Amino acid sequence: MKEKSDLPADTSHSVSASVSLPNVLSSTSSVDSAVAQRTDSTTENSLSVVTPSPAPFSDAALETLRDELIIPVTGVFSRELRDTFTEARGSNRVHDAIDIPAPRGTPVIAATPGRVLKLFTSKAGGLMVYAADSSERFILMYAHLDGYAPDLIDGAPLKRGQTIGSVGTTGNAPPNVPHLHFAIARSADISKWWQGAAVNPYTLLKNK
């Protein structure tokens, strides 16, 4: 995730936005192509999710996270996921996250129990939620939301499967390609919610 000094001004929100449901996208490949084209042309707003961190880490911690995780978009099955982690996104950037396409307004749910670290808005990520898992060793980021769940605030506890927002196209997402940009990072200090070491969400979710 970006260093705090590199982040845009904090325009945090805790107000939900009304959204509507369009038709389902035809294929994930078309989503990936559109997202890549859009982000290639907006590199000044690049969503750099993670940077290396000296966080202590273990296979046991990762397995616990794997056991807790669920797919963070309602109605999406693991067979529909595509591994877009480390895909090129222009200007020598890689995509340290996965994109999960879904109709606009589809509920985005907490992938693990934990708590909200920060509701944040940026030019690249649009409406975003940064959350900690129950072990507080991992940071989960949900981006391009069209709105937040009512009463969601910084510090709020989260139950796994709780609605936190809705799929959208805020930030630098292509306006006709609603999707959730979902990232996971390990961290030695989750109070620094903007940075950590990338973990591939696809490898943890592909057999769910």
Short mmCIF file of C-alpha atoms in Angstrom, two decimals:
data_model
loop_
_atom_site.label_atom_id
_atom_site.label_comp_id
_atom_site.label_asym_id
_atom_site.label_seq_id
_atom_site.Cartn_x
_atom_site.Cartn_y
_atom_site.Cartn_z
CA MET A 1 0.00 0.00 0.00
CA LYS A 2 1.19 3.52 -0.55
CA GLU A 3 3.21 5.36 2.03
CA LYS A 4 0.95 7.73 3.90
CA SER A 5 2.76 10.75 2.48
CA ASP A 6 1.90 9.54 -1.03
CA LEU A 7 -1.78 9.11 -0.35
CA PRO A 8 -4.27 11.75 -1.48
CA ALA A 9 -5.99 13.94 1.06
CA ASP A 10 -8.21 11.96 3.41
CA THR A 11 -11.81 12.33 2.35
CA SER A 12 -13.22 9.57 4.53
CA HIS A 13 -16.92 8.83 4.48
CA SER A 14 -19.40 6.94 6.58
CA VAL A 15 -22.49 7.62 4.49
CA SER A 16 -23.99 4.99 2.21
CA ALA A 17 -24.77 5.75 -1.41
CA SER A 18 -27.78 4.50 -3.30
CA VAL A 19 -26.93 2.20 -6.19
CA SER A 20 -28.68 0.28 -8.93
CA LEU A 21 -28.12 -3.16 -10.49
CA PRO A 22 -27.25 -3.34 -14.20
CA ASN A 23 -26.86 -6.48 -16.28
CA VAL A 24 -24.14 -8.96 -15.37
CA LEU A 25 -20.88 -8.54 -17.29
CA SER A 26 -20.35 -11.05 -20.06
CA SER A 27 -16.91 -12.35 -19.06
CA THR A 28 -14.02 -11.80 -16.69
CA SER A 29 -11.60 -11.50 -19.61
CA SER A 30 -13.40 -8.42 -20.88
CA VAL A 31 -13.25 -6.97 -17.39
CA ASP A 32 -9.51 -7.55 -17.12
CA SER A 33 -8.89 -5.94 -20.52
CA ALA A 34 -10.98 -2.88 -19.72
CA VAL A 35 -9.40 -2.43 -16.31
CA ALA A 36 -5.90 -2.71 -17.74
CA GLN A 37 -6.66 -0.17 -20.46
CA ARG A 38 -8.20 2.24 -17.99
CA THR A 39 -5.40 2.04 -15.45
CA ASP A 40 -2.73 2.28 -18.14
CA SER A 41 -4.14 5.67 -19.10
CA THR A 42 -4.43 6.91 -15.52
CA THR A 43 -1.08 6.03 -14.01
CA GLU A 44 -0.94 9.25 -12.04
CA ASN A 45 -3.80 7.83 -10.01
CA SER A 46 -2.31 4.35 -9.75
CA LEU A 47 -3.62 2.22 -6.92
CA SER A 48 -0.38 0.87 -5.50
CA VAL A 49 -1.76 -1.50 -2.93
CA VAL A 50 1.24 -2.82 -1.09
CA THR A 51 4.93 -2.29 -0.48
CA PRO A 52 7.37 -4.66 1.22
CA SER A 53 7.22 -4.71 5.00
CA PRO A 54 9.40 -6.54 7.55
CA ALA A 55 6.30 -8.01 9.18
CA PRO A 56 6.71 -11.28 11.07
CA PHE A 57 4.96 -14.00 9.14
CA SER A 58 4.33 -17.72 9.35
CA ASP A 59 2.60 -20.46 7.41
CA ALA A 60 0.31 -20.98 10.40
CA ALA A 61 -0.87 -17.37 10.23
CA LEU A 62 -1.56 -17.72 6.53
CA GLU A 63 -3.47 -20.97 7.02
CA THR A 64 -5.61 -19.36 9.72
CA LEU A 65 -6.40 -16.53 7.33
CA ARG A 66 -7.23 -19.04 4.58
CA ASP A 67 -9.65 -20.83 6.91
CA GLU A 68 -11.42 -17.59 7.81
CA LEU A 69 -11.65 -16.06 4.34
CA ILE A 70 -14.78 -16.00 2.23
CA ILE A 71 -15.25 -14.46 -1.20
CA PRO A 72 -16.04 -10.79 -0.51
CA VAL A 73 -18.73 -10.33 -3.17
CA THR A 74 -22.18 -11.84 -2.70
CA GLY A 75 -23.12 -14.46 -5.28
CA VAL A 76 -19.62 -14.99 -6.70
CA PHE A 77 -18.23 -18.54 -6.75
CA SER A 78 -14.57 -19.52 -6.64
CA ARG A 79 -14.73 -20.93 -10.18
CA GLU A 80 -15.53 -17.41 -11.40
CA LEU A 81 -12.42 -15.86 -9.87
CA ARG A 82 -9.41 -15.05 -12.01
CA ASP A 83 -5.87 -14.57 -10.79
CA THR A 84 -5.03 -10.98 -11.74
CA PHE A 85 -2.37 -10.68 -9.03
CA THR A 86 0.90 -9.20 -10.41
CA GLU A 87 -0.62 -8.45 -13.84
CA ALA A 88 0.96 -5.44 -15.54
CA ARG A 89 -0.98 -2.21 -15.17
CA GLY A 90 1.26 0.27 -17.00
CA SER A 91 4.26 2.40 -15.95
CA ASN A 92 6.04 -0.67 -14.59
CA ARG A 93 3.28 -1.29 -12.05
CA VAL A 94 1.92 -4.67 -11.11
CA HIS A 95 -1.55 -5.44 -9.84
CA ASP A 96 -1.12 -6.55 -6.22
CA ALA A 97 -4.78 -7.50 -5.89
CA ILE A 98 -7.55 -9.36 -7.68
CA ASP A 99 -10.50 -7.83 -9.50
CA ILE A 100 -13.89 -9.45 -8.90
CA PRO A 101 -16.50 -8.35 -11.45
CA ALA A 102 -20.14 -8.14 -10.40
CA PRO A 103 -23.22 -6.05 -11.20
CA ARG A 104 -23.16 -2.53 -9.81
CA GLY A 105 -24.66 -2.47 -6.35
CA THR A 106 -23.91 -6.10 -5.52
CA PRO A 107 -23.16 -6.33 -1.77
CA VAL A 108 -19.50 -6.36 -0.81
CA ILE A 109 -19.06 -8.34 2.40
CA ALA A 110 -16.34 -8.62 5.01
CA ALA A 111 -14.10 -11.50 3.94
CA THR A 112 -13.06 -12.18 7.53
CA PRO A 113 -14.14 -11.18 11.01
CA GLY A 114 -12.18 -8.23 12.34
CA ARG A 115 -12.64 -4.47 12.40
CA VAL A 116 -12.66 -1.44 10.16
CA LEU A 117 -9.32 0.34 10.15
CA LYS A 118 -10.18 3.19 7.81
CA LEU A 119 -12.84 4.39 5.41
CA PHE A 120 -10.90 6.24 2.76
CA THR A 121 -11.43 7.92 -0.59
CA SER A 122 -8.73 8.42 -3.23
CA LYS A 123 -8.57 9.33 -6.91
CA ALA A 124 -7.37 5.83 -7.75
CA GLY A 125 -9.33 3.61 -5.39
CA GLY A 126 -12.48 5.67 -5.06
CA LEU A 127 -14.47 4.67 -1.99
CA MET A 128 -12.35 2.20 -0.04
CA VAL A 129 -12.48 0.15 3.14
CA TYR A 130 -9.34 -0.94 4.94
CA ALA A 131 -10.01 -3.65 7.52
CA ALA A 132 -8.03 -5.88 9.86
CA ASP A 133 -8.61 -9.61 10.15
CA SER A 134 -9.29 -11.20 13.54
CA SER A 135 -5.59 -11.85 14.19
CA GLU A 136 -4.73 -8.24 13.36
CA ARG A 137 -1.82 -9.48 11.29
CA PHE A 138 -3.43 -8.83 7.93
CA ILE A 139 -4.98 -5.79 6.26
CA LEU A 140 -7.77 -6.29 3.74
CA MET A 141 -8.58 -3.55 1.25
CA TYR A 142 -11.83 -3.22 -0.69
CA ALA A 143 -11.80 -0.56 -3.44
CA HIS A 144 -13.96 1.08 -6.17
CA LEU A 145 -17.08 0.82 -3.99
CA ASP A 146 -20.19 2.72 -5.03
CA GLY A 147 -21.25 3.15 -1.42
CA TYR A 148 -20.74 2.10 2.18
CA ALA A 149 -23.13 0.16 4.36
CA PRO A 150 -25.17 2.43 6.65
CA ASP A 151 -23.48 3.21 9.97
CA LEU A 152 -20.11 1.76 8.93
CA ILE A 153 -17.42 3.79 10.68
CA ASP A 154 -13.72 3.62 11.48
CA GLY A 155 -13.09 1.13 14.27
CA ALA A 156 -16.37 -0.72 13.86
CA PRO A 157 -16.21 -4.47 14.55
CA LEU A 158 -16.89 -6.69 11.56
CA LYS A 159 -18.49 -10.10 11.33
CA ARG A 160 -17.52 -12.36 8.48
CA GLY A 161 -20.12 -11.95 5.75
CA GLN A 162 -21.33 -8.58 7.02
CA THR A 163 -22.20 -6.12 4.24
CA ILE A 164 -19.70 -3.27 4.16
CA GLY A 165 -20.55 -1.65 0.84
CA SER A 166 -21.49 -2.23 -2.77
CA VAL A 167 -19.64 -3.02 -5.99
CA GLY A 168 -19.04 0.04 -8.14
CA THR A 169 -16.71 2.03 -10.35
CA THR A 170 -15.45 4.89 -8.19
CA GLY A 171 -11.85 6.01 -8.55
CA ASN A 172 -10.03 5.03 -11.73
CA ALA A 173 -12.18 1.98 -12.47
CA PRO A 174 -13.68 1.93 -15.97
CA PRO A 175 -17.17 3.46 -15.62
CA ASN A 176 -18.82 0.55 -17.45
CA VAL A 177 -16.93 -2.23 -15.63
CA PRO A 178 -18.12 -2.48 -12.02
CA HIS A 179 -15.84 -4.67 -9.94
CA LEU A 180 -14.28 -5.04 -6.52
CA HIS A 181 -10.54 -4.49 -6.30
CA PHE A 182 -9.59 -6.73 -3.36
CA ALA A 183 -6.15 -6.76 -1.76
CA ILE A 184 -4.57 -8.43 1.25
CA ALA A 185 -1.35 -7.37 2.97
CA ARG A 186 0.49 -8.67 6.00
CA SER A 187 1.61 -6.04 8.46
CA ALA A 188 3.64 -5.68 11.64
CA ASP A 189 1.61 -2.60 12.57
CA ILE A 190 -1.96 -2.39 11.31
CA SER A 191 -2.25 1.19 12.53
CA LYS A 192 -0.27 1.90 9.35
CA TRP A 193 -3.22 0.72 7.30
CA TRP A 194 -1.78 2.11 4.07
CA GLN A 195 1.23 -0.23 3.86
CA GLY A 196 2.18 -3.88 4.11
CA ALA A 197 3.50 -6.85 2.14
CA ALA A 198 1.27 -8.25 -0.58
CA VAL A 199 -0.48 -11.60 -0.29
CA ASN A 200 -2.25 -13.06 -3.32
CA PRO A 201 -5.98 -13.29 -2.46
CA TYR A 202 -6.62 -15.70 -5.34
CA THR A 203 -4.49 -18.47 -3.86
CA LEU A 204 -6.49 -18.23 -0.62
CA LEU A 205 -9.92 -18.09 -2.26
CA LYS A 206 -9.63 -20.39 -5.28
CA ASN A 207 -10.92 -23.48 -3.45
CA LYS A 208 -13.70 -21.81 -1.47
#
